[in-house]
CSV table of C-alpha atoms in Angstrom, one decimal:
chain,number,residue,atom,x,y,z
Y,1,VAL,CA,-8.7,7.7,-21.7
Y,2,ALA,CA,-8.2,3.8,-20.8
Y,3,PHE,CA,-4.8,2.6,-20.3
Y,4,THR,CA,-3.9,-1.2,-20.6
Y,5,THR,CA,-1.8,-2.8,-17.8
Y,6,GLU,CA,1.0,-3.0,-20.3
Y,7,GLU,CA,0.8,0.6,-21.0
Y,8,ILE,CA,0.7,1.6,-17.4
Y,9,ARG,CA,3.8,-0.6,-16.8
Y,10,LYS,CA,5.8,1.4,-19.4
Y,11,PHE,CA,4.5,4.9,-18.1
Y,12,PRO,CA,7.5,6.2,-16.0
Y,13,PHE,CA,9.8,4.5,-18.3
Y,14,GLY,CA,10.9,4.8,-21.9
Y,15,PRO,CA,8.8,3.3,-24.7
Y,16,ASN,CA,11.2,0.1,-24.9
Y,17,GLU,CA,11.8,-0.1,-21.0
Y,18,LYS,CA,9.5,-2.1,-19.0
Y,19,ALA,CA,8.8,-1.4,-15.2
Y,20,PRO,CA,9.3,-4.2,-12.8
Y,21,ALA,CA,6.1,-6.4,-12.8
Y,22,ASN,CA,4.9,-5.6,-9.4
Y,23,ILE,CA,5.0,-1.7,-9.6
Y,24,THR,CA,1.5,-1.7,-11.2
Y,25,ASP,CA,0.1,-4.1,-8.4
Y,26,ARG,CA,1.3,-1.4,-5.8
Y,27,LEU,CA,-0.4,1.4,-7.5
Y,28,VAL,CA,-4.0,0.7,-6.3
Y,29,PRO,CA,-4.0,0.7,-2.4
Y,30,TRP,CA,-6.6,-1.8,-1.9
Y,31,ARG,CA,-5.9,-2.4,1.6
Y,32,PHE,CA,-5.9,1.1,2.4
Y,33,MET,CA,-9.1,1.9,0.5
Y,34,ILE,CA,-11.1,-1.0,2.3
Y,35,GLY,CA,-9.8,-0.3,5.6
Y,36,PHE,CA,-10.7,3.4,5.3
Y,37,ALA,CA,-14.3,2.2,3.9
Y,38,ALA,CA,-14.3,-0.2,7.0
Y,39,LEU,CA,-13.6,2.5,9.5
Y,40,LEU,CA,-16.0,4.9,8.2
Y,41,THR,CA,-18.7,2.1,8.0
Y,42,ALA,CA,-17.9,1.1,11.6
Y,43,GLY,CA,-18.1,4.9,12.8
Y,44,MET,CA,-21.5,5.3,11.0
Y,45,ILE,CA,-22.9,2.0,12.3
Y,46,GLY,CA,-22.2,3.1,15.7
Y,47,VAL,CA,-23.8,6.4,15.3
Y,48,ARG,CA,-26.9,4.5,13.8
Y,49,VAL,CA,-27.0,2.2,16.9
Y,50,TYR,CA,-26.9,5.0,19.4
Y,51,GLN,CA,-29.5,6.7,17.5
Y,52,GLN,CA,-31.8,3.6,17.4
Y,53,ILE,CA,-31.2,2.8,21.1
Y,54,PHE,CA,-32.1,6.2,22.4
Y,55,ALA,CA,-34.7,7.3,19.8
Y,56,TRP,CA,-37.8,6.3,21.9
Y,57,SER,CA,-36.4,6.8,25.4
Y,58,ALA,CA,-34.9,10.2,24.7
Y,59,GLY,CA,-37.4,11.5,22.4
Y,60,LEU,CA,-37.2,12.8,19.0
Y,61,ASP,CA,-39.1,16.1,19.4
Y,62,TYR,CA,-37.1,19.1,19.4
Y,63,PHE,CA,-39.2,20.8,22.1
Y,64,GLU,CA,-38.7,18.0,24.6
Y,65,PRO,CA,-36.0,18.7,27.2
Y,66,GLU,CA,-34.5,15.2,26.5
Y,67,PHE,CA,-33.9,16.2,23.1
Y,68,GLN,CA,-31.4,18.9,24.1
Y,69,THR,CA,-30.0,16.5,26.7
Y,70,TYR,CA,-29.2,13.7,24.1
Y,71,TRP,CA,-29.3,14.7,20.7
Y,72,MET,CA,-27.8,18.4,20.8
Y,73,THR,CA,-25.1,17.2,23.2
Y,74,PHE,CA,-24.5,14.5,20.6
Y,75,LEU,CA,-24.3,17.0,17.7
Y,76,TYR,CA,-22.1,19.4,19.7
Y,77,SER,CA,-19.7,16.5,20.6
Y,78,GLU,CA,-19.8,15.5,16.9
Y,79,TRP,CA,-18.7,19.0,15.6
Y,80,VAL,CA,-16.1,19.1,18.2
Y,81,MET,CA,-14.7,15.8,17.1
Y,82,GLU,CA,-14.9,16.9,13.5
Y,83,VAL,CA,-12.9,20.1,14.2
Y,84,ILE,CA,-10.3,18.1,16.0
Y,85,LEU,CA,-10.0,15.5,13.5
Y,86,ALA,CA,-9.7,17.9,10.7
Y,87,THR,CA,-7.1,20.0,12.2
Y,88,ALA,CA,-5.1,16.9,13.0
Y,89,VAL,CA,-5.3,15.6,9.5
Y,90,TRP,CA,-4.6,18.8,7.8
Y,91,GLY,CA,-1.7,19.5,10.3
Y,92,TYR,CA,-0.3,16.2,9.5
Y,93,ILE,CA,-0.7,17.1,5.8
Y,94,TRP,CA,0.9,20.3,6.1
Y,95,VAL,CA,3.9,19.1,8.3
Y,96,THR,CA,4.9,15.9,6.1
Y,97,ARG,CA,4.2,17.4,2.6
Y,98,ASP,CA,6.8,16.9,0.1
Y,99,ARG,CA,9.0,20.1,-0.2
Y,100,HIS,CA,10.6,19.0,-3.5
Y,101,LEU,CA,7.9,18.3,-5.8
Y,102,ASP,CA,10.0,19.1,-8.9
Y,103,GLN,CA,12.1,16.0,-8.1
Y,104,LEU,CA,8.9,13.7,-7.5
Y,105,GLN,CA,9.3,10.4,-9.8
Y,106,PRO,CA,6.3,9.8,-12.2
Y,107,ALA,CA,5.6,6.4,-10.4
Y,108,GLU,CA,5.4,8.0,-7.0
Y,109,GLU,CA,3.1,10.8,-8.4
Y,110,LEU,CA,0.7,8.1,-10.0
Y,111,ARG,CA,0.8,6.3,-6.8
Y,112,ARG,CA,-0.6,9.4,-4.9
Y,113,TYR,CA,-3.0,10.0,-7.5
Y,114,PHE,CA,-4.3,6.4,-7.0
Y,115,ARG,CA,-4.4,7.0,-3.1
Y,116,LEU,CA,-6.5,10.2,-3.5
Y,117,VAL,CA,-9.0,8.2,-5.7
Y,118,ALA,CA,-9.1,5.3,-3.3
Y,119,LEU,CA,-10.0,7.8,-0.5
Y,120,ILE,CA,-12.7,9.4,-2.7
Y,121,PHE,CA,-14.2,6.0,-3.6
Y,122,ALA,CA,-14.0,4.8,0.2
Y,123,TYR,CA,-15.8,7.9,1.3
Y,124,VAL,CA,-18.5,7.8,-1.6
Y,125,PHE,CA,-19.1,4.1,-0.9
Y,126,VAL,CA,-19.9,4.8,2.7
């Protein structure tokens, strides 16, 4: 179902009421989405540059001792960073969650959905 800007402006209000003009401009978190995509892109470029620099000097053959030294250490450190980051993010989400969802305003709920979709788009883009 597609909605026009005018219909979205009326959403959390009655049929004859209008939301402030800037409410729909704040629904899509463009800076957040672009910033998150840029952060992911920078991280992946850093990993790719590291792989390119050490590919021939450290070797890509699993049976070589250099592979264990560089690539497996890199993989293990990546796993540790992912566990730490996931624990921090989910801990933050759990501690700062809204405890009164029954009092959540429709405009705030819609803003949260837009932020979730922005995160998904940024992650899929990278």
